[in-house]
PDB file of C-alpha atoms in Angstrom:
ATOM      1  CA  MET A1420      83.130  70.259 108.108  1.00  0.00           C
ATOM      2  CA  SER A1421      84.504  73.720 105.908  1.00  0.00           C
ATOM      3  CA  ARG A1422      87.751  73.333 103.803  1.00  0.00           C
ATOM      4  CA  ILE A1423      89.782  76.569 104.395  1.00  0.00           C
ATOM      5  CA  SER A1424      92.590  77.891 101.914  1.00  0.00           C
ATOM      6  CA  CYS A1425      94.946  80.190 102.694  1.00  0.00           C
ATOM      7  CA  ILE A1426      96.408  82.324  99.948  1.00  0.00           C
ATOM      8  CA  ILE A1427      99.732  83.888 100.786  1.00  0.00           C
ATOM      9  CA  VAL A1428     101.251  86.201  98.053  1.00  0.00           C
ATOM     10  CA  SER A1429     104.947  87.183  98.198  1.00  0.00           C
ATOM     11  CA  TYR A1430     107.457  89.214  96.237  1.00  0.00           C
ATOM     12  CA  ASN A1431     110.699  89.272  97.351  1.00  0.00           C
ATOM     13  CA  LYS A1432     109.617  89.014 101.110  1.00  0.00           C
ATOM     14  CA  GLY A1433     111.963  86.361 101.794  1.00  0.00           C
ATOM     15  CA  LYS A1434     113.105  87.988 104.872  1.00  0.00           C
ATOM     16  CA  PHE A1435     109.687  87.756 106.366  1.00  0.00           C
ATOM     17  CA  LEU A1436     107.605  85.208 104.291  1.00  0.00           C
ATOM     18  CA  GLN A1437     108.759  82.075 106.834  1.00  0.00           C
ATOM     19  CA  ASP A1438     107.045  83.815 109.505  1.00  0.00           C
ATOM     20  CA  ALA A1439     103.981  84.605 107.486  1.00  0.00           C
ATOM     21  CA  ILE A1440     103.514  80.704 106.563  1.00  0.00           C
ATOM     22  CA  VAL A1441     104.684  79.499 109.774  1.00  0.00           C
ATOM     23  CA  SER A1442     101.643  81.741 111.284  1.00  0.00           C
ATOM     24  CA  VAL A1443      99.381  79.774 109.334  1.00  0.00           C
ATOM     25  CA  LEU A1444     100.578  76.271 109.776  1.00  0.00           C
ATOM     26  CA  ASN A1445     100.403  77.117 113.824  1.00  0.00           C
ATOM     27  CA  GLN A1446      96.762  78.284 113.649  1.00  0.00           C
ATOM     28  CA  THR A1447      94.571  76.900 116.628  1.00  0.00           C
ATOM     29  CA  ARG A1448      92.071  75.765 113.594  1.00  0.00           C
ATOM     30  CA  PRO A1449      94.239  74.037 110.786  1.00  0.00           C
ATOM     31  CA  VAL A1450      93.670  75.077 107.184  1.00  0.00           C
ATOM     32  CA  ALA A1451      93.421  72.412 104.547  1.00  0.00           C
ATOM     33  CA  GLU A1452      95.804  74.015 102.372  1.00  0.00           C
ATOM     34  CA  ILE A1453      98.511  76.892 102.167  1.00  0.00           C
ATOM     35  CA  ILE A1454      98.961  78.149  98.658  1.00  0.00           C
ATOM     36  CA  VAL A1455     102.028  80.296  98.515  1.00  0.00           C
ATOM     37  CA  ALA A1456     102.248  82.377  95.107  1.00  0.00           C
ATOM     38  CA  ASP A1457     105.580  83.590  94.748  1.00  0.00           C
ATOM     39  CA  ASP A1458     105.810  86.730  91.981  1.00  0.00           C
ATOM     40  CA  GLY A1459     108.867  85.719  90.507  1.00  0.00           C
ATOM     41  CA  SER A1460     111.256  86.639  93.532  1.00  0.00           C
ATOM     42  CA  THR A1461     114.745  87.125  93.123  1.00  0.00           C
ATOM     43  CA  ASP A1462     116.099  86.839  96.483  1.00  0.00           C
ATOM     44  CA  GLY A1463     115.905  82.959  97.474  1.00  0.00           C
ATOM     45  CA  SER A1464     112.306  82.817  98.308  1.00  0.00           C
ATOM     46  CA  ARG A1465     111.647  80.028  95.981  1.00  0.00           C
ATOM     47  CA  ASN A1466     114.283  77.801  97.905  1.00  0.00           C
ATOM     48  CA  LEU A1467     112.475  78.840 101.295  1.00  0.00           C
ATOM     49  CA  ILE A1468     109.187  77.940  99.851  1.00  0.00           C
ATOM     50  CA  THR A1469     110.163  74.483  98.206  1.00  0.00           C
ATOM     51  CA  SER A1470     111.965  73.516 101.490  1.00  0.00           C
ATOM     52  CA  LEU A1471     108.756  74.220 103.586  1.00  0.00           C
ATOM     53  CA  ALA A1472     106.635  72.535 100.764  1.00  0.00           C
ATOM     54  CA  GLN A1473     108.837  69.172 101.262  1.00  0.00           C
ATOM     55  CA  GLU A1474     108.272  69.210 105.096  1.00  0.00           C
ATOM     56  CA  TYR A1475     104.729  70.463 105.187  1.00  0.00           C
ATOM     57  CA  CYS A1476     102.288  68.595 102.466  1.00  0.00           C
ATOM     58  CA  LYS A1477      99.157  71.163 102.767  1.00  0.00           C
ATOM     59  CA  ILE A1478     101.748  74.090 101.311  1.00  0.00           C
ATOM     60  CA  LYS A1479     101.103  74.249  97.870  1.00  0.00           C
ATOM     61  CA  PRO A1480     103.838  76.318  96.145  1.00  0.00           C
ATOM     62  CA  ILE A1481     102.910  78.285  92.950  1.00  0.00           C
ATOM     63  CA  PHE A1482     105.998  80.056  90.928  1.00  0.00           C
ATOM     64  CA  ARG A1483     105.435  82.873  88.547  1.00  0.00           C
ATOM     65  CA  GLU A1484     108.072  82.676  85.670  1.00  0.00           C
ATOM     66  CA  LYS A1485     107.592  86.292  85.598  1.00  0.00           C
ATOM     67  CA  ASN A1486     106.213  89.146  87.775  1.00  0.00           C
ATOM     68  CA  LEU A1487     102.547  89.766  87.437  1.00  0.00           C
ATOM     69  CA  GLY A1488     101.853  91.964  89.721  1.00  0.00           C
ATOM     70  CA  VAL A1489     100.450  91.675  93.153  1.00  0.00           C
ATOM     71  CA  ALA A1490      96.511  91.757  91.800  1.00  0.00           C
ATOM     72  CA  ALA A1491      96.767  88.900  89.247  1.00  0.00           C
ATOM     73  CA  ASN A1492      99.129  86.889  91.032  1.00  0.00           C
ATOM     74  CA  ARG A1493      96.503  86.709  94.275  1.00  0.00           C
ATOM     75  CA  ASP A1494      93.669  86.335  92.034  1.00  0.00           C
ATOM     76  CA  LEU A1495      94.794  83.502  90.110  1.00  0.00           C
ATOM     77  CA  ALA A1496      95.910  81.883  93.099  1.00  0.00           C
ATOM     78  CA  ILE A1497      92.682  82.516  94.716  1.00  0.00           C
ATOM     79  CA  ARG A1498      90.916  80.841  91.480  1.00  0.00           C
ATOM     80  CA  GLU A1499      93.108  77.777  92.140  1.00  0.00           C
ATOM     81  CA  ALA A1500      92.196  77.370  95.751  1.00  0.00           C
ATOM     82  CA  ASN A1501      90.228  73.918  96.661  1.00  0.00           C
ATOM     83  CA  GLY A1502      88.532  75.425  99.867  1.00  0.00           C
ATOM     84  CA  ASP A1503      84.934  76.304 100.108  1.00  0.00           C
ATOM     85  CA  LEU A1504      86.335  79.144 102.348  1.00  0.00           C
ATOM     86  CA  LEU A1505      89.460  81.313 101.450  1.00  0.00           C
ATOM     87  CA  THR A1506      91.432  83.841 103.598  1.00  0.00           C
ATOM     88  CA  THR A1507      94.811  85.672 102.344  1.00  0.00           C
ATOM     89  CA  LEU A1508      98.128  86.899 103.697  1.00  0.00           C
ATOM     90  CA  ASP A1509     101.007  89.140 102.511  1.00  0.00           C
ATOM     91  CA  GLY A1510     104.417  87.601 102.699  1.00  0.00           C
ATOM     92  CA  ASP A1511     105.317  90.086 104.949  1.00  0.00           C
ATOM     93  CA  ASP A1512     102.710  90.043 107.366  1.00  0.00           C
ATOM     94  CA  TRP A1513     101.399  87.390 110.021  1.00  0.00           C
ATOM     95  CA  TYR A1514      98.449  85.941 111.740  1.00  0.00           C
ATOM     96  CA  SER A1515      97.704  85.775 115.627  1.00  0.00           C
ATOM     97  CA  PRO A1516      97.350  82.030 116.571  1.00  0.00           C
ATOM     98  CA  GLN A1517      93.617  82.090 116.965  1.00  0.00           C
ATOM     99  CA  LYS A1518      92.872  84.308 113.897  1.00  0.00           C
ATOM    100  CA  ILE A1519      91.130  81.601 111.865  1.00  0.00           C
ATOM    101  CA  GLU A1520      89.520  79.983 114.478  1.00  0.00           C
ATOM    102  CA  LYS A1521      87.585  82.979 116.038  1.00  0.00           C
ATOM    103  CA  GLU A1522      86.522  83.973 112.305  1.00  0.00           C
ATOM    104  CA  LEU A1523      85.390  80.411 111.716  1.00  0.00           C
ATOM    105  CA  ILE A1524      82.948  80.735 114.901  1.00  0.00           C
ATOM    106  CA  ALA A1525      81.813  84.121 114.232  1.00  0.00           C
ATOM    107  CA  ILE A1526      80.150  82.587 110.991  1.00  0.00           C
ATOM    108  CA  GLN A1527      79.317  79.356 112.453  1.00  0.00           C
ATOM    109  CA  ASN A1528      75.554  78.559 110.822  1.00  0.00           C
ATOM    110  CA  LYS A1529      76.181  81.619 108.449  1.00  0.00           C
ATOM    111  CA  PRO A1530      77.747  79.948 105.223  1.00  0.00           C
ATOM    112  CA  ASP A1531      77.512  83.348 103.518  1.00  0.00           C
ATOM    113  CA  ALA A1532      79.008  85.712 105.841  1.00  0.00           C
ATOM    114  CA  ILE A1533      82.285  87.634 105.833  1.00  0.00           C
ATOM    115  CA  ALA A1534      84.333  87.119 108.966  1.00  0.00           C
ATOM    116  CA  TYR A1535      87.165  89.610 109.864  1.00  0.00           C
ATOM    117  CA  SER A1536      89.298  90.857 112.891  1.00  0.00           C
ATOM    118  CA  ASP A1537      90.994  93.788 114.050  1.00  0.00           C
ATOM    119  CA  VAL A1538      94.635  94.593 112.494  1.00  0.00           C
ATOM    120  CA  ARG A1539      97.805  95.446 114.636  1.00  0.00           C
ATOM    121  CA  LEU A1540     100.020  97.736 112.848  1.00  0.00           C
ATOM    122  CA  VAL A1541     103.849  96.661 113.289  1.00  0.00           C
ATOM    123  CA  ASN A1542     107.197  97.958 112.299  1.00  0.00           C
ATOM    124  CA  ARG A1543     109.511  95.945 109.893  1.00  0.00           C
ATOM    125  CA  GLU A1544     111.166  94.686 113.291  1.00  0.00           C
ATOM    126  CA  GLY A1545     107.956  93.156 114.099  1.00  0.00           C
ATOM    127  CA  LYS A1546     107.223  95.620 117.269  1.00  0.00           C
ATOM    128  CA  GLN A1547     103.623  96.935 117.418  1.00  0.00           C
ATOM    129  CA  ILE A1548     102.770 100.564 116.516  1.00  0.00           C
ATOM    130  CA  SER A1549      99.026 100.503 117.172  1.00  0.00           C
ATOM    131  CA  GLU A1550      95.869  98.635 116.865  1.00  0.00           C
ATOM    132  CA  TRP A1551      93.145  99.461 114.299  1.00  0.00           C
ATOM    133  CA  ASP A1552      89.684  98.494 116.122  1.00  0.00           C
ATOM    134  CA  ILE A1553      87.366  97.929 113.068  1.00  0.00           C
ATOM    135  CA  SER A1554      84.589  96.161 115.147  1.00  0.00           C
ATOM    136  CA  GLY A1555      82.029  98.921 114.298  1.00  0.00           C
ATOM    137  CA  PHE A1556      82.098  97.776 110.635  1.00  0.00           C
ATOM    138  CA  SER A1557      80.035  94.712 111.385  1.00  0.00           C
ATOM    139  CA  ASN A1558      77.059  97.142 112.246  1.00  0.00           C
ATOM    140  CA  PHE A1559      76.903  98.894 109.027  1.00  0.00           C
ATOM    141  CA  ASP A1560      74.397  98.395 106.291  1.00  0.00           C
ATOM    142  CA  ILE A1561      75.292  98.442 102.509  1.00  0.00           C
ATOM    143  CA  ALA A1562      75.322 102.434 102.222  1.00  0.00           C
ATOM    144  CA  GLN A1563      77.399 102.637 105.352  1.00  0.00           C
ATOM    145  CA  ARG A1564      80.081 100.386 104.213  1.00  0.00           C
ATOM    146  CA  LEU A1565      80.418 101.877 100.802  1.00  0.00           C
ATOM    147  CA  ARG A1566      80.630 105.248 102.388  1.00  0.00           C
ATOM    148  CA  TRP A1567      82.976 104.178 105.204  1.00  0.00           C
ATOM    149  CA  LEU A1568      85.486 102.472 102.197  1.00  0.00           C
ATOM    150  CA  SER A1569      85.130 104.957  99.237  1.00  0.00           C
ATOM    151  CA  HIS A1570      85.506 108.064 101.544  1.00  0.00           C
ATOM    152  CA  ARG A1571      88.240 106.147 103.567  1.00  0.00           C
ATOM    153  CA  ILE A1572      87.062 107.250 106.592  1.00  0.00           C
ATOM    154  CA  GLY A1573      88.782 105.035 109.093  1.00  0.00           C
ATOM    155  CA  PRO A1574      90.666 101.526 108.861  1.00  0.00           C
ATOM    156  CA  ILE A1575      89.494  98.854 106.327  1.00  0.00           C
ATOM    157  CA  PRO A1576      89.019  95.059 107.170  1.00  0.00           C
ATOM    158  CA  ARG A1577      91.885  92.849 105.651  1.00  0.00           C
ATOM    159  CA  ASP A1578      92.649  89.375 104.895  1.00  0.00           C
ATOM    160  CA  MET A1579      88.794  88.307 105.621  1.00  0.00           C
ATOM    161  CA  LEU A1580      87.692  84.829 105.881  1.00  0.00           C
ATOM    162  CA  LEU A1581      84.803  84.477 103.032  1.00  0.00           C
ATOM    163  CA  PRO A1582      83.538  82.055 100.915  1.00  0.00           C
ATOM    164  CA  LYS A1583      84.974  81.176  97.830  1.00  0.00           C
ATOM    165  CA  LYS A1584      81.764  81.342  95.857  1.00  0.00           C
ATOM    166  CA  LEU A1585      81.265  84.633  96.971  1.00  0.00           C
ATOM    167  CA  TYR A1586      84.676  86.034  95.530  1.00  0.00           C
ATOM    168  CA  LEU A1587      84.038  84.593  92.216  1.00  0.00           C
ATOM    169  CA  GLU A1588      80.483  86.067  92.040  1.00  0.00           C
ATOM    170  CA  VAL A1589      81.992  89.463  93.011  1.00  0.00           C
ATOM    171  CA  LEU A1590      84.404  88.783  89.999  1.00  0.00           C
ATOM    172  CA  GLY A1591      87.627  88.821  91.885  1.00  0.00           C
ATOM    173  CA  MET A1592      90.437  91.282  91.893  1.00  0.00           C
ATOM    174  CA  ARG A1593      91.192  93.231  88.794  1.00  0.00           C
ATOM    175  CA  HIS A1594      94.521  92.467  87.235  1.00  0.00           C
ATOM    176  CA  CYS A1595      94.987  95.955  85.635  1.00  0.00           C
ATOM    177  CA  LEU A1596      95.338  98.103  89.255  1.00  0.00           C
ATOM    178  CA  PRO A1597      99.317  97.939  90.488  1.00  0.00           C
ATOM    179  CA  ILE A1598      97.940  98.844  94.154  1.00  0.00           C
ATOM    180  CA  TYR A1599      94.556  99.422  95.528  1.00  0.00           C
ATOM    181  CA  GLU A1600      93.228  96.419  93.827  1.00  0.00           C
ATOM    182  CA  ASP A1601      92.240  94.980  97.349  1.00  0.00           C
ATOM    183  CA  TRP A1602      90.177  98.416  97.991  1.00  0.00           C
ATOM    184  CA  ASP A1603      88.413  98.113  94.894  1.00  0.00           C
ATOM    185  CA  PHE A1604      87.358  94.692  95.467  1.00  0.00           C
ATOM    186  CA  LYS A1605      86.372  95.183  98.858  1.00  0.00           C
ATOM    187  CA  ILE A1606      84.086  98.311  97.509  1.00  0.00           C
ATOM    188  CA  ARG A1607      82.422  95.501  95.216  1.00  0.00           C
ATOM    189  CA  LEU A1608      82.173  93.078  98.102  1.00  0.00           C
ATOM    190  CA  ALA A1609      80.644  95.451 100.444  1.00  0.00           C
ATOM    191  CA  ALA A1610      77.687  96.295  98.130  1.00  0.00           C
ATOM    192  CA  TYR A1611      76.726  92.594  98.428  1.00  0.00           C
ATOM    193  CA  PRO A1612      73.965  92.112 101.105  1.00  0.00           C
ATOM    194  CA  ASN A1613      76.160  89.174 103.126  1.00  0.00           C
ATOM    195  CA  GLU A1614      76.703  90.154 106.554  1.00  0.00           C
ATOM    196  CA  TRP A1615      80.143  91.275 107.858  1.00  0.00           C
ATOM    197  CA  ILE A1616      80.963  89.661 111.221  1.00  0.00           C
ATOM    198  CA  HIS A1617      84.044  90.797 113.728  1.00  0.00           C
ATOM    199  CA  SER A1618      85.951  87.971 115.508  1.00  0.00           C
ATOM    200  CA  GLY A1619      86.295  89.830 118.639  1.00  0.00           C
ATOM    201  CA  ILE A1620      90.207  89.702 118.198  1.00  0.00           C
ATOM    202  CA  ALA A1621      93.096  91.307 116.690  1.00  0.00           C
ATOM    203  CA  GLY A1622      93.986  88.434 113.928  1.00  0.00           C
ATOM    204  CA  ILE A1623      96.463  90.236 111.559  1.00  0.00           C
ATOM    205  CA  ASN A1624      99.730  91.615 112.238  1.00  0.00           C
ATOM    206  CA  TYR A1625     100.416  94.334 109.269  1.00  0.00           C
ATOM    207  CA  ARG A1626     103.936  95.185 108.639  1.00  0.00           C
ATOM    208  CA  LYS A1627     104.655  98.550 107.430  1.00  0.00           C
ATOM    209  CA  THR A1628     107.974  98.742 105.734  1.00  0.00           C
ATOM    210  CA  LYS A1629     109.635 101.849 103.664  1.00  0.00           C
ATOM    211  CA  SER A1630     109.586  99.305 100.237  1.00  0.00           C
ATOM    212  CA  GLY A1631     106.891  97.839  98.297  1.00  0.00           C
ATOM    213  CA  LEU A1632     103.747  99.186  96.379  1.00  0.00           C
ATOM    214  CA  SER A1633     102.858 101.335  99.275  1.00  0.00           C
ATOM    215  CA  GLN A1634     105.684 103.499  98.651  1.00  0.00           C
ATOM    216  CA  SER A1635     104.767 104.157  94.801  1.00  0.00           C
ATOM    217  CA  SER A1636     104.610 107.888  94.023  1.00  0.00           C
ATOM    218  CA  SER A1637     101.973 110.340  94.827  1.00  0.00           C
ATOM    219  CA  LEU A1638     100.769 110.439  91.260  1.00  0.00           C
ATOM    220  CA  ILE A1639     100.267 106.409  91.082  1.00  0.00           C
ATOM    221  CA  HIS A1640      98.561 106.647  94.296  1.00  0.00           C
ATOM    222  CA  THR A1641      95.943 109.150  93.177  1.00  0.00           C
ATOM    223  CA  LYS A1642      95.889 107.909  89.853  1.00  0.00           C
ATOM    224  CA  CYS A1643      94.960 104.162  91.173  1.00  0.00           C
ATOM    225  CA  GLN A1644      92.440 105.735  93.579  1.00  0.00           C
ATOM    226  CA  TYR A1645      90.595 107.727  90.901  1.00  0.00           C
ATOM    227  CA  GLN A1646      90.224 104.793  88.607  1.00  0.00           C
ATOM    228  CA  VAL A1647      88.952 102.506  91.387  1.00  0.00           C
ATOM    229  CA  LEU A1648      86.034 104.978  92.113  1.00  0.00           C
ATOM    230  CA  MET A1649      85.385 105.842  88.622  1.00  0.00           C
ATOM    231  CA  ALA A1650      85.456 102.218  87.838  1.00  0.00           C
ATOM    232  CA  ASN A1651      82.640 101.732  90.720  1.00  0.00           C
ATOM    233  CA  GLN A1652      80.941 104.830  89.719  1.00  0.00           C
ATOM    234  CA  LYS A1653      77.301 103.190  89.144  1.00  0.00           C
ATOM    235  CA  LEU A1654      77.445 101.126  91.983  1.00  0.00           C
ATOM    236  CA  LEU A1655      78.352 104.079  94.426  1.00  0.00           C
ATOM    237  CA  LYS A1656      76.049 106.401  93.127  1.00  0.00           C
ATOM    238  CA  LYS A1657      73.149 103.800  93.310  1.00  0.00           C
ATOM    239  CA  TYR A1658      73.817 103.563  97.382  1.00  0.00           C
ATOM    240  CA  LEU A1659      75.466 107.079  98.047  1.00  0.00           C
ATOM    241  CA  GLY A1660      73.686 109.236  95.808  1.00  0.00           C
ATOM    242  CA  THR A1661      75.732 111.325  92.961  1.00  0.00           C
ATOM    243  CA  GLN A1662      76.819 113.964  95.967  1.00  0.00           C
ATOM    244  CA  GLY A1663      78.165 110.888  97.786  1.00  0.00           C
ATOM    245  CA  PHE A1664      80.010 109.686  94.852  1.00  0.00           C
ATOM    246  CA  TRP A1665      81.602 113.036  94.289  1.00  0.00           C
ATOM    247  CA  LEU A1666      82.445 114.007  97.379  1.00  0.00           C
ATOM    248  CA  ALA A1667      84.665 110.794  97.562  1.00  0.00           C
ATOM    249  CA  ILE A1668      86.258 112.042  94.527  1.00  0.00           C
ATOM    250  CA  ALA A1669      86.747 115.176  95.661  1.00  0.00           C
ATOM    251  CA  LYS A1670      88.698 113.751  98.889  1.00  0.00           C
ATOM    252  CA  VAL A1671      91.047 112.047  96.326  1.00  0.00           C
ATOM    253  CA  ILE A1672      91.626 115.322  94.779  1.00  0.00           C
ATOM    254  CA  LEU A1673      92.096 117.426  97.905  1.00  0.00           C
ATOM    255  CA  LYS A1674      94.537 115.249  99.451  1.00  0.00           C
ATOM    256  CA  ALA A1675      96.798 114.842  96.120  1.00  0.00           C
ATOM    257  CA  GLY A1676      96.598 118.489  95.497  1.00  0.00           C
ATOM    258  CA  ARG A1677      96.200 120.318  92.491  1.00  0.00           C
ATOM    259  CA  SER A1678      99.505 119.649  90.828  1.00  0.00           C
ATOM    260  CA  VAL A1679      99.247 115.742  91.005  1.00  0.00           C
ATOM    261  CA  ALA A1680      95.345 115.761  90.653  1.00  0.00           C
ATOM    262  CA  ARG A1681      96.052 117.637  87.290  1.00  0.00           C
ATOM    263  CA  LYS A1682      98.063 115.137  85.829  1.00  0.00           C
ATOM    264  CA  VAL A1683      95.490 112.643  86.287  1.00  0.00           C
ATOM    265  CA  ILE A1684      91.936 113.986  85.943  1.00  0.00           C
ATOM    266  CA  LEU A1685      92.101 117.642  85.152  1.00  0.00           C
ATOM    267  CA  PRO A1686      92.891 119.488  81.846  1.00  0.00           C
ATOM    268  CA  ASP A1687      96.157 121.441  81.229  1.00  0.00           C
TER     269      ASP A1687
END
């Protein structure tokens, strides 16, 4: 039987963190371990994690002495996981009860496949705003996956269930990116021939708040998107062609506007 590790990362998400952890504890298909990696929180999160770890032996706390950033915190925690399959969760989101069970069923007898679920977008109070149907992503070939991701055509799978050995083979997440580290990782992951399989349910509840890294300035967003695309230039050109790659760059520039884009890539 597959051992599954769930890696939860959190920084000052104490208000929501218990709901995230409990949602993993309450899965219809239990996981082998829950790694909760706190990135130097100052809001009392550590006391909560310690208390839950004393109550549930499968919870493994990791406390960073200083804030490493989400990419490094998540990557290092994943590398400590003991499971042969892994999945992730942010400290302010939560799983639907059958998320892991349905994803495991989806990849049954396909040990190298990647399973994923639809996503419910919820507000700060947990009320559903919309639901992202990402089922069609499972029908794409490599080029179609990369076009969807790099051109940001629609919703992107998140918190997938995948083999740890595949995560390591793709080289994990780049620590240098303050945001879009997950987008960068998924671009590299999508270039592998492994099959992506939809679970058939909405498995992740993704909380949108007015705080956190997603609220960074337009300049930071544009700079990081540009860095991700340039870092994967060779890969994207291989599958999308030169024109397809530069179209992805153009979309970033057009969305940012000339004044922001100039600070990132255009000469003064």
